[in-house]
PDB file of C-alpha atoms in Angstrom:
ATOM      1  CA  ALA A 134       1.601  12.264  21.445  1.00  0.00           C
ATOM      2  CA  LEU A 135       4.487  13.296  19.317  1.00  0.00           C
ATOM      3  CA  GLY A 136       6.552  10.431  19.400  1.00  0.00           C
ATOM      4  CA  SER A 137       2.829   8.165  19.090  1.00  0.00           C
ATOM      5  CA  LEU A 138       2.307   9.849  16.349  1.00  0.00           C
ATOM      6  CA  ALA A 139       5.808   9.085  14.295  1.00  0.00           C
ATOM      7  CA  GLY A 140       6.156   5.753  14.833  1.00  0.00           C
ATOM      8  CA  ALA A 141       2.436   4.643  13.953  1.00  0.00           C
ATOM      9  CA  GLY A 142       2.763   6.832  10.349  1.00  0.00           C
ATOM     10  CA  THR A 143       5.632   4.293   9.657  1.00  0.00           C
ATOM     11  CA  PHE A 144       2.718   1.330   9.453  1.00  0.00           C
ATOM     12  CA  GLY A 145       1.772   2.760   6.317  1.00  0.00           C
ATOM     13  CA  LEU A 146       5.358   0.640   4.733  1.00  0.00           C
ATOM     14  CA  LEU A 147       4.409  -2.534   6.302  1.00  0.00           C
ATOM     15  CA  ILE A 148      -0.103  -2.075   5.965  1.00  0.00           C
ATOM     16  CA  PRO A 149      -0.425  -2.693   2.192  1.00  0.00           C
ATOM     17  CA  PRO A 150      -1.209  -1.662  -0.313  1.00  0.00           C
ATOM     18  CA  SER A 151       2.502  -0.491   0.448  1.00  0.00           C
ATOM     19  CA  ILE A 152       4.854   0.633  -2.727  1.00  0.00           C
ATOM     20  CA  ILE A 153       7.758  -0.213  -0.763  1.00  0.00           C
ATOM     21  CA  MET A 154       6.252  -3.113  -1.434  1.00  0.00           C
ATOM     22  CA  ILE A 155       5.560  -2.492  -4.182  1.00  0.00           C
ATOM     23  CA  VAL A 156       9.211  -1.892  -5.895  1.00  0.00           C
ATOM     24  CA  TYR A 157      11.416  -4.821  -3.376  1.00  0.00           C
ATOM     25  CA  ALA A 158       9.115  -7.537  -4.469  1.00  0.00           C
ATOM     26  CA  VAL A 159      10.293  -5.858  -8.811  1.00  0.00           C
ATOM     27  CA  ALA A 160      13.186  -5.134  -7.487  1.00  0.00           C
ATOM     28  CA  THR A 161      13.646  -9.154  -6.073  1.00  0.00           C
ATOM     29  CA  ASP A 162      11.319 -10.718  -8.928  1.00  0.00           C
ATOM     30  CA  VAL A 163       9.056 -12.275  -5.900  1.00  0.00           C
ATOM     31  CA  SER A 164       5.266 -12.144  -5.444  1.00  0.00           C
ATOM     32  CA  ILE A 165       3.915  -9.032  -4.635  1.00  0.00           C
ATOM     33  CA  ALA A 166       0.597 -10.239  -3.942  1.00  0.00           C
ATOM     34  CA  LYS A 167       2.100 -12.649  -1.294  1.00  0.00           C
ATOM     35  CA  LEU A 168       4.535 -10.161   0.055  1.00  0.00           C
ATOM     36  CA  PHE A 169       0.775  -7.831   0.329  1.00  0.00           C
ATOM     37  CA  VAL A 170      -0.413 -10.009   2.616  1.00  0.00           C
ATOM     38  CA  ALA A 171       3.103 -10.988   4.232  1.00  0.00           C
ATOM     39  CA  GLY A 172       2.151  -7.834   5.593  1.00  0.00           C
ATOM     40  CA  VAL A 173      -0.543  -8.194   7.760  1.00  0.00           C
ATOM     41  CA  VAL A 174       0.147 -10.333  10.853  1.00  0.00           C
ATOM     42  CA  PRO A 175       3.645  -8.374  11.414  1.00  0.00           C
ATOM     43  CA  GLY A 176       2.104  -4.947  10.679  1.00  0.00           C
ATOM     44  CA  VAL A 177      -0.683  -6.057  13.404  1.00  0.00           C
ATOM     45  CA  MET A 178       2.117  -7.747  15.796  1.00  0.00           C
ATOM     46  CA  LEU A 179       3.337  -3.523  15.744  1.00  0.00           C
ATOM     47  CA  MET A 180       0.084  -2.563  16.413  1.00  0.00           C
ATOM     48  CA  ALA A 181      -0.030  -5.031  19.284  1.00  0.00           C
ATOM     49  CA  ILE A 182       3.138  -3.110  19.958  1.00  0.00           C
ATOM     50  CA  PHE A 183       2.758   0.036  20.236  1.00  0.00           C
ATOM     51  CA  SER A 184      -0.740  -0.035  22.076  1.00  0.00           C
ATOM     52  CA  LEU A 185       0.445  -2.505  25.421  1.00  0.00           C
ATOM     53  CA  TYR A 186       3.633   0.183  25.145  1.00  0.00           C
ATOM     54  CA  LEU A 187       1.286   3.456  25.496  1.00  0.00           C
ATOM     55  CA  ALA A 188      -0.977   1.330  27.854  1.00  0.00           C
ATOM     56  CA  ALA A 189       1.717   1.170  30.053  1.00  0.00           C
ATOM     57  CA  TRP A 190       3.205   5.006  29.725  1.00  0.00           C
ATOM     58  CA  ALA A 191      -0.320   6.076  30.816  1.00  0.00           C
ATOM     59  CA  MET A 192      -0.541   3.240  33.723  1.00  0.00           C
ATOM     60  CA  ARG A 193       3.221   4.533  35.022  1.00  0.00           C
ATOM     61  CA  ASN A 194       1.811   8.550  34.489  1.00  0.00           C
ATOM     62  CA  PRO A 195      -1.212   9.214  35.689  1.00  0.00           C
ATOM     63  CA  THR A 196      -0.675  12.258  36.619  1.00  0.00           C
ATOM     64  CA  ARG A 197      -0.078  13.966  33.014  1.00  0.00           C
ATOM     65  CA  ILE A 198      -2.435  12.555  31.969  1.00  0.00           C
ATOM     66  CA  PRO A 199      -5.611  15.127  30.969  1.00  0.00           C
ATOM     67  CA  LYS A 200      -8.739  13.911  33.260  1.00  0.00           C
ATOM     68  CA  PRO A 201     -11.999  14.075  31.232  1.00  0.00           C
ATOM     69  CA  ASP A 202     -14.773  16.505  31.379  1.00  0.00           C
ATOM     70  CA  ARG A 203     -17.064  15.771  33.576  1.00  0.00           C
ATOM     71  CA  ALA A 204     -20.011  16.862  31.154  1.00  0.00           C
ATOM     72  CA  GLU A 205     -18.489  13.928  28.738  1.00  0.00           C
ATOM     73  CA  MET A 206     -18.493  11.478  31.880  1.00  0.00           C
ATOM     74  CA  ALA A 207     -22.354  12.178  32.599  1.00  0.00           C
ATOM     75  CA  LEU A 208     -23.302  11.003  29.074  1.00  0.00           C
ATOM     76  CA  SER A 209     -25.378   8.154  29.498  1.00  0.00           C
ATOM     77  CA  LEU A 210     -25.187   5.380  27.656  1.00  0.00           C
ATOM     78  CA  ARG A 211     -27.776   6.212  24.947  1.00  0.00           C
ATOM     79  CA  GLU A 212     -25.919   9.244  24.507  1.00  0.00           C
ATOM     80  CA  ARG A 213     -22.769   8.370  23.754  1.00  0.00           C
ATOM     81  CA  VAL A 214     -25.040   5.716  21.263  1.00  0.00           C
ATOM     82  CA  GLY A 215     -26.742   8.659  19.501  1.00  0.00           C
ATOM     83  CA  ALA A 216     -23.084  10.360  19.484  1.00  0.00           C
ATOM     84  CA  LEU A 217     -22.153   6.941  17.029  1.00  0.00           C
ATOM     85  CA  ARG A 218     -23.850   9.009  14.734  1.00  0.00           C
ATOM     86  CA  HIS A 219     -21.856  11.611  13.547  1.00  0.00           C
ATOM     87  CA  LEU A 220     -18.652   9.093  13.935  1.00  0.00           C
ATOM     88  CA  GLY A 221     -20.067   6.661  11.122  1.00  0.00           C
ATOM     89  CA  PRO A 222     -20.226   8.638   8.159  1.00  0.00           C
ATOM     90  CA  VAL A 223     -16.998   8.608   8.899  1.00  0.00           C
ATOM     91  CA  VAL A 224     -16.303   5.025   8.931  1.00  0.00           C
ATOM     92  CA  LEU A 225     -17.791   4.929   5.649  1.00  0.00           C
ATOM     93  CA  LEU A 226     -15.722   6.924   4.070  1.00  0.00           C
ATOM     94  CA  ILE A 227     -12.750   4.689   5.413  1.00  0.00           C
ATOM     95  CA  ALA A 228     -13.388   1.994   3.676  1.00  0.00           C
ATOM     96  CA  LEU A 229     -15.018   3.832   0.529  1.00  0.00           C
ATOM     97  CA  VAL A 230     -11.212   4.942   0.585  1.00  0.00           C
ATOM     98  CA  ILE A 231      -9.330   1.922   1.633  1.00  0.00           C
ATOM     99  CA  GLY A 232     -11.541  -0.444  -0.155  1.00  0.00           C
ATOM    100  CA  SER A 233     -11.465   1.044  -3.215  1.00  0.00           C
ATOM    101  CA  ILE A 234      -7.667  -0.018  -3.167  1.00  0.00           C
ATOM    102  CA  TYR A 235      -8.040  -3.038  -1.946  1.00  0.00           C
ATOM    103  CA  SER A 236     -10.903  -4.503  -4.293  1.00  0.00           C
ATOM    104  CA  GLY A 237      -9.140  -2.637  -7.063  1.00  0.00           C
ATOM    105  CA  ILE A 238     -11.479  -0.397  -7.900  1.00  0.00           C
ATOM    106  CA  ALA A 239      -9.488   2.605  -8.370  1.00  0.00           C
ATOM    107  CA  THR A 240      -6.041   3.310  -7.511  1.00  0.00           C
ATOM    108  CA  ALA A 241      -4.538   5.680  -4.772  1.00  0.00           C
ATOM    109  CA  THR A 242      -4.887   8.378  -6.733  1.00  0.00           C
ATOM    110  CA  GLU A 243      -8.848   8.014  -7.808  1.00  0.00           C
ATOM    111  CA  SER A 244      -9.471   6.356  -3.899  1.00  0.00           C
ATOM    112  CA  ALA A 245      -7.922   9.554  -2.921  1.00  0.00           C
ATOM    113  CA  ALA A 246     -10.449  12.261  -4.848  1.00  0.00           C
ATOM    114  CA  LEU A 247     -12.848   8.793  -3.477  1.00  0.00           C
ATOM    115  CA  GLY A 248     -12.649  10.265  -0.422  1.00  0.00           C
ATOM    116  CA  VAL A 249     -12.177  14.306  -1.979  1.00  0.00           C
ATOM    117  CA  ALA A 250     -16.120  13.970  -2.331  1.00  0.00           C
ATOM    118  CA  GLY A 251     -17.164  12.240   0.293  1.00  0.00           C
ATOM    119  CA  SER A 252     -16.025  14.265   3.358  1.00  0.00           C
ATOM    120  CA  LEU A 253     -17.529  17.059   0.323  1.00  0.00           C
ATOM    121  CA  ALA A 254     -21.306  14.947   0.204  1.00  0.00           C
ATOM    122  CA  LEU A 255     -20.208  14.639   3.845  1.00  0.00           C
ATOM    123  CA  SER A 256     -20.598  17.795   5.776  1.00  0.00           C
ATOM    124  CA  ALA A 257     -22.746  19.065   3.319  1.00  0.00           C
ATOM    125  CA  ILE A 258     -25.127  16.851   5.301  1.00  0.00           C
ATOM    126  CA  GLU A 259     -24.087  17.890   8.215  1.00  0.00           C
ATOM    127  CA  ARG A 260     -24.313  21.009   7.936  1.00  0.00           C
ATOM    128  CA  SER A 261     -20.832  21.929   8.288  1.00  0.00           C
ATOM    129  CA  ARG A 262     -19.663  23.219   4.953  1.00  0.00           C
ATOM    130  CA  THR A 263     -19.074  26.767   4.242  1.00  0.00           C
ATOM    131  CA  TRP A 264     -17.326  28.614   1.657  1.00  0.00           C
ATOM    132  CA  GLN A 265     -14.227  29.574   4.578  1.00  0.00           C
ATOM    133  CA  SER A 266     -14.512  25.907   6.052  1.00  0.00           C
ATOM    134  CA  VAL A 267     -13.349  24.698   2.260  1.00  0.00           C
ATOM    135  CA  LYS A 268     -10.817  27.703   1.449  1.00  0.00           C
ATOM    136  CA  ASP A 269      -9.162  26.706   5.158  1.00  0.00           C
ATOM    137  CA  GLY A 270      -8.859  23.180   3.963  1.00  0.00           C
ATOM    138  CA  LEU A 271      -7.825  23.794   0.016  1.00  0.00           C
ATOM    139  CA  PHE A 272      -4.953  26.112   2.123  1.00  0.00           C
ATOM    140  CA  ALA A 273      -3.669  24.000   4.986  1.00  0.00           C
ATOM    141  CA  ALA A 274      -3.018  21.054   1.912  1.00  0.00           C
ATOM    142  CA  CYS A 275      -1.096  23.464   0.117  1.00  0.00           C
ATOM    143  CA  ARG A 276       1.340  24.484   2.850  1.00  0.00           C
ATOM    144  CA  VAL A 277       1.569  21.236   3.720  1.00  0.00           C
ATOM    145  CA  TYR A 278       2.181  18.820   1.099  1.00  0.00           C
ATOM    146  CA  CYS A 279       3.621  22.024  -0.692  1.00  0.00           C
ATOM    147  CA  MET A 280       6.157  21.308   2.640  1.00  0.00           C
ATOM    148  CA  ILE A 281       6.123  17.748   1.409  1.00  0.00           C
ATOM    149  CA  GLY A 282       6.952  18.586  -2.193  1.00  0.00           C
ATOM    150  CA  LEU A 283      10.685  20.105  -0.484  1.00  0.00           C
ATOM    151  CA  ILE A 284      11.156  17.420   1.144  1.00  0.00           C
ATOM    152  CA  LEU A 285      11.053  14.529  -1.216  1.00  0.00           C
ATOM    153  CA  ALA A 286      12.976  17.657  -3.711  1.00  0.00           C
ATOM    154  CA  GLY A 287      15.619  17.139  -1.242  1.00  0.00           C
ATOM    155  CA  ALA A 288      15.668  13.617  -1.365  1.00  0.00           C
ATOM    156  CA  ALA A 289      15.699  13.214  -4.841  1.00  0.00           C
ATOM    157  CA  PHE A 290      18.391  15.731  -5.114  1.00  0.00           C
ATOM    158  CA  LEU A 291      20.535  13.752  -1.832  1.00  0.00           C
ATOM    159  CA  THR A 292      19.649  10.492  -3.417  1.00  0.00           C
ATOM    160  CA  LEU A 293      21.290  11.518  -7.009  1.00  0.00           C
ATOM    161  CA  ALA A 294      24.527  12.752  -5.047  1.00  0.00           C
ATOM    162  CA  MET A 295      24.821   9.766  -3.756  1.00  0.00           C
ATOM    163  CA  GLY A 296      23.905   7.583  -6.187  1.00  0.00           C
ATOM    164  CA  PHE A 297      27.111   9.419  -8.481  1.00  0.00           C
ATOM    165  CA  ILE A 298      29.450   8.468  -6.172  1.00  0.00           C
ATOM    166  CA  GLY A 299      28.302   5.498  -5.933  1.00  0.00           C
ATOM    167  CA  LEU A 300      28.723   4.361  -2.089  1.00  0.00           C
ATOM    168  CA  PRO A 301      25.452   2.385  -0.814  1.00  0.00           C
ATOM    169  CA  ARG A 302      26.407   0.048  -3.697  1.00  0.00           C
ATOM    170  CA  GLU A 303      30.202   0.085  -2.645  1.00  0.00           C
ATOM    171  CA  VAL A 304      29.198  -0.827   0.784  1.00  0.00           C
ATOM    172  CA  ALA A 305      26.957  -2.868   0.008  1.00  0.00           C
ATOM    173  CA  ALA A 306      29.171  -4.292  -1.919  1.00  0.00           C
ATOM    174  CA  PHE A 307      31.753  -4.887   1.584  1.00  0.00           C
ATOM    175  CA  ILE A 308      29.034  -6.422   3.241  1.00  0.00           C
ATOM    176  CA  GLY A 309      28.404  -8.529   0.207  1.00  0.00           C
ATOM    177  CA  HIS A 310      31.693 -10.077   0.466  1.00  0.00           C
ATOM    178  CA  MET A 311      32.086 -10.961   4.158  1.00  0.00           C
ATOM    179  CA  ASN A 312      31.051 -13.826   4.801  1.00  0.00           C
ATOM    180  CA  LEU A 313      28.735 -13.835   7.589  1.00  0.00           C
ATOM    181  CA  SER A 314      26.089 -15.906   8.680  1.00  0.00           C
ATOM    182  CA  PRO A 315      23.453 -15.460   8.027  1.00  0.00           C
ATOM    183  CA  ALA A 316      22.331 -14.187  11.451  1.00  0.00           C
ATOM    184  CA  ALA A 317      25.820 -11.160  11.851  1.00  0.00           C
ATOM    185  CA  LEU A 318      24.445 -10.794   8.392  1.00  0.00           C
ATOM    186  CA  LEU A 319      20.737  -9.328   9.322  1.00  0.00           C
ATOM    187  CA  LEU A 320      22.743  -7.558  12.252  1.00  0.00           C
ATOM    188  CA  LEU A 321      24.787  -5.773   9.958  1.00  0.00           C
ATOM    189  CA  LEU A 322      22.087  -5.025   7.366  1.00  0.00           C
ATOM    190  CA  MET A 323      20.101  -3.501   9.864  1.00  0.00           C
ATOM    191  CA  LEU A 324      22.955  -1.234  11.239  1.00  0.00           C
ATOM    192  CA  PHE A 325      23.664  -0.473   7.547  1.00  0.00           C
ATOM    193  CA  TYR A 326      19.748   0.756   6.268  1.00  0.00           C
ATOM    194  CA  ILE A 327      19.884   2.594   9.718  1.00  0.00           C
ATOM    195  CA  VAL A 328      22.831   4.270   8.768  1.00  0.00           C
ATOM    196  CA  LEU A 329      21.791   4.997   5.300  1.00  0.00           C
ATOM    197  CA  GLY A 330      18.307   5.567   6.585  1.00  0.00           C
ATOM    198  CA  CYS A 331      19.498   9.103   7.377  1.00  0.00           C
ATOM    199  CA  PHE A 332      20.306   9.932   5.025  1.00  0.00           C
ATOM    200  CA  LEU A 333      17.990   8.599   2.209  1.00  0.00           C
ATOM    201  CA  ASP A 334      14.736   8.001   1.300  1.00  0.00           C
ATOM    202  CA  GLY A 335      13.372   4.467   1.963  1.00  0.00           C
ATOM    203  CA  ILE A 336      12.893   4.107  -2.197  1.00  0.00           C
ATOM    204  CA  SER A 337      15.588   4.416  -3.132  1.00  0.00           C
ATOM    205  CA  MET A 338      18.025   2.938  -0.611  1.00  0.00           C
ATOM    206  CA  VAL A 339      16.183   0.342  -1.771  1.00  0.00           C
ATOM    207  CA  VAL A 340      17.366   0.736  -5.579  1.00  0.00           C
ATOM    208  CA  LEU A 341      20.441   1.486  -4.915  1.00  0.00           C
ATOM    209  CA  THR A 342      21.391  -1.858  -2.783  1.00  0.00           C
ATOM    210  CA  MET A 343      19.019  -4.333  -3.796  1.00  0.00           C
ATOM    211  CA  ALA A 344      20.836  -5.576  -7.325  1.00  0.00           C
ATOM    212  CA  VAL A 345      23.819  -6.522  -4.900  1.00  0.00           C
ATOM    213  CA  LEU A 346      23.099  -6.997  -1.446  1.00  0.00           C
ATOM    214  CA  LEU A 347      20.365 -10.045  -3.159  1.00  0.00           C
ATOM    215  CA  PRO A 348      22.813 -12.401  -4.198  1.00  0.00           C
ATOM    216  CA  THR A 349      24.134 -12.111  -1.274  1.00  0.00           C
ATOM    217  CA  VAL A 350      21.157 -13.073   1.042  1.00  0.00           C
ATOM    218  CA  THR A 351      20.597 -15.784  -1.446  1.00  0.00           C
ATOM    219  CA  ALA A 352      23.253 -17.618  -0.858  1.00  0.00           C
ATOM    220  CA  ALA A 353      22.770 -17.135   2.879  1.00  0.00           C
ATOM    221  CA  GLY A 354      19.536 -18.977   3.150  1.00  0.00           C
ATOM    222  CA  ILE A 355      17.799 -16.384   3.217  1.00  0.00           C
ATOM    223  CA  ASP A 356      13.702 -16.637   2.420  1.00  0.00           C
ATOM    224  CA  LEU A 357      13.031 -13.650  -0.081  1.00  0.00           C
ATOM    225  CA  ILE A 358       9.407 -13.093   1.396  1.00  0.00           C
ATOM    226  CA  TRP A 359      10.889 -13.162   5.534  1.00  0.00           C
ATOM    227  CA  PHE A 360      13.975 -10.572   3.994  1.00  0.00           C
ATOM    228  CA  GLY A 361      11.295  -7.723   1.724  1.00  0.00           C
ATOM    229  CA  ILE A 362      10.200  -7.193   5.618  1.00  0.00           C
ATOM    230  CA  PHE A 363      12.981  -7.630   7.432  1.00  0.00           C
ATOM    231  CA  VAL A 364      13.759  -4.348   4.990  1.00  0.00           C
ATOM    232  CA  VAL A 365      10.823  -2.655   5.368  1.00  0.00           C
ATOM    233  CA  LEU A 366      11.160  -2.647   9.429  1.00  0.00           C
ATOM    234  CA  VAL A 367      14.467  -1.143   8.906  1.00  0.00           C
ATOM    235  CA  VAL A 368      13.345   1.210   6.486  1.00  0.00           C
ATOM    236  CA  GLU A 369      10.712   2.595   8.880  1.00  0.00           C
ATOM    237  CA  MET A 370      13.520   2.557  11.628  1.00  0.00           C
ATOM    238  CA  ALA A 371      15.151   5.488   9.309  1.00  0.00           C
ATOM    239  CA  GLN A 372      11.247   7.798   9.119  1.00  0.00           C
ATOM    240  CA  ILE A 373      11.876   8.639  12.443  1.00  0.00           C
ATOM    241  CA  THR A 374      15.971   8.798  12.959  1.00  0.00           C
ATOM    242  CA  PRO A 375      16.990  12.374  12.005  1.00  0.00           C
ATOM    243  CA  PRO A 376      18.567  14.435   9.651  1.00  0.00           C
ATOM    244  CA  VAL A 377      16.592  13.002   7.203  1.00  0.00           C
ATOM    245  CA  GLY A 378      14.256  10.963   9.233  1.00  0.00           C
ATOM    246  CA  PHE A 379      10.373  12.258   5.972  1.00  0.00           C
ATOM    247  CA  ASN A 380       7.892  11.437   9.514  1.00  0.00           C
ATOM    248  CA  LEU A 381      10.584  13.681  11.738  1.00  0.00           C
ATOM    249  CA  PHE A 382       9.789  16.181   8.968  1.00  0.00           C
ATOM    250  CA  VAL A 383       6.379  15.987   8.586  1.00  0.00           C
ATOM    251  CA  LEU A 384       5.773  16.949  12.292  1.00  0.00           C
ATOM    252  CA  GLN A 385       8.521  19.500  12.556  1.00  0.00           C
ATOM    253  CA  GLY A 386       7.163  21.647  10.026  1.00  0.00           C
ATOM    254  CA  LEU A 387       3.132  20.864  11.846  1.00  0.00           C
ATOM    255  CA  THR A 388       3.560  21.465  15.709  1.00  0.00           C
ATOM    256  CA  GLY A 389       6.807  23.758  14.806  1.00  0.00           C
ATOM    257  CA  ARG A 390       8.843  22.182  17.779  1.00  0.00           C
ATOM    258  CA  ASP A 391      12.656  21.857  16.413  1.00  0.00           C
ATOM    259  CA  LEU A 392      14.113  17.823  15.104  1.00  0.00           C
ATOM    260  CA  PRO A 393      16.044  17.244  18.132  1.00  0.00           C
ATOM    261  CA  TYR A 394      12.433  16.857  21.000  1.00  0.00           C
ATOM    262  CA  LEU A 395      10.476  15.593  17.506  1.00  0.00           C
ATOM    263  CA  ALA A 396      13.808  12.021  17.574  1.00  0.00           C
ATOM    264  CA  ARG A 397      13.853  12.059  21.612  1.00  0.00           C
ATOM    265  CA  THR A 398       9.636  11.374  21.727  1.00  0.00           C
ATOM    266  CA  ALA A 399      10.404   9.237  18.470  1.00  0.00           C
ATOM    267  CA  LEU A 400      13.398   7.378  20.522  1.00  0.00           C
ATOM    268  CA  PRO A 401      10.751   4.784  22.122  1.00  0.00           C
ATOM    269  CA  PHE A 402       9.235   3.439  19.484  1.00  0.00           C
ATOM    270  CA  PHE A 403      12.441   2.920  17.108  1.00  0.00           C
ATOM    271  CA  GLY A 404      13.448   0.906  19.909  1.00  0.00           C
ATOM    272  CA  LEU A 405       9.851  -1.167  18.993  1.00  0.00           C
ATOM    273  CA  LEU A 406      10.845  -0.900  15.842  1.00  0.00           C
ATOM    274  CA  VAL A 407      13.523  -3.305  16.617  1.00  0.00           C
ATOM    275  CA  LEU A 408      11.963  -5.049  18.579  1.00  0.00           C
ATOM    276  CA  ALA A 409       9.720  -6.441  16.246  1.00  0.00           C
ATOM    277  CA  THR A 410      12.523  -6.969  13.755  1.00  0.00           C
ATOM    278  CA  VAL A 411      14.306  -9.493  16.733  1.00  0.00           C
ATOM    279  CA  MET A 412      11.188 -11.594  16.876  1.00  0.00           C
ATOM    280  CA  ILE A 413       9.915 -11.962  12.915  1.00  0.00           C
ATOM    281  CA  TRP A 414      13.762 -13.570  13.484  1.00  0.00           C
ATOM    282  CA  LEU A 415      13.198 -15.087  16.133  1.00  0.00           C
ATOM    283  CA  PHE A 416       9.864 -16.513  14.840  1.00  0.00           C
ATOM    284  CA  PRO A 417       9.828 -16.529  10.936  1.00  0.00           C
ATOM    285  CA  GLN A 418       6.762 -17.851  10.836  1.00  0.00           C
ATOM    286  CA  LEU A 419       5.345 -14.377  12.461  1.00  0.00           C
ATOM    287  CA  VAL A 420       6.176 -13.742   8.448  1.00  0.00           C
ATOM    288  CA  LEU A 421       5.910 -16.659   6.313  1.00  0.00           C
ATOM    289  CA  TRP A 422       2.481 -18.477   7.970  1.00  0.00           C
ATOM    290  CA  LEU A 423       0.169 -15.927   5.667  1.00  0.00           C
ATOM    291  CA  PRO A 424       2.508 -16.806   2.267  1.00  0.00           C
ATOM    292  CA  SER A 425       1.931 -19.989   3.439  1.00  0.00           C
ATOM    293  CA  LEU A 426      -1.378 -20.216   2.710  1.00  0.00           C
ATOM    294  CA  MET A 427      -1.374 -19.031  -0.872  1.00  0.00           C
TER     295      MET A 427
END
């Protein structure tokens, strides 16, 4: 369960709207809209790969799956359908938040405010809103986001130090001067970004290296839209690799588990991300088909 949370938590980079896609598009002067569309099919493919892995794991380890409560299994179909009325408003709330972003009605920050307002309204309708529940929610949000803020501050400091010594640029320039074939270049770049992701966040990786790598990638005949999705997938791997895997830190703060244990649980999903990267390399139309229709 923890591994799937760490792995699936990276989908936000691939499923639009994605901040790292915007940063990449600005750095490489490609269409943001086409890059957003290009991430849809690989995102769905990755979700399918994760789901198939989880289903296969469950079938191979049936004794490790908690048995459902007998009282829940005894519910009639009518009772189960009736219980959906509690889920319907939540689905509408999710649609409100995400739909407001996709339609352009609200920014990400404004849609978050809509989500908070909608949650308060739903809790009032369900008669579950009390002063204590609101206070508990505020304290929980403060704890989580203060933790995330400290992680971001540490990452920003590390990014500043790496940028000051110029190490990412130097390594990127070294790769660019090796005159590799497209396949060898992509393999080396994957390893480069995975190692770099152990110390930097995704946006910093793109900002510090893209200007140096762009001429090499273009000269190798690699489509920049495709390369953008490749970079996003590799950055997703960096989110679950220690010692600076952002998702691992968040899960550590929420669960209290140590980082090596969380890294082990996320390892299969790291492998699945590598598989997805290989698949888009073997079948580039998975990325380029939808943008070609625009």
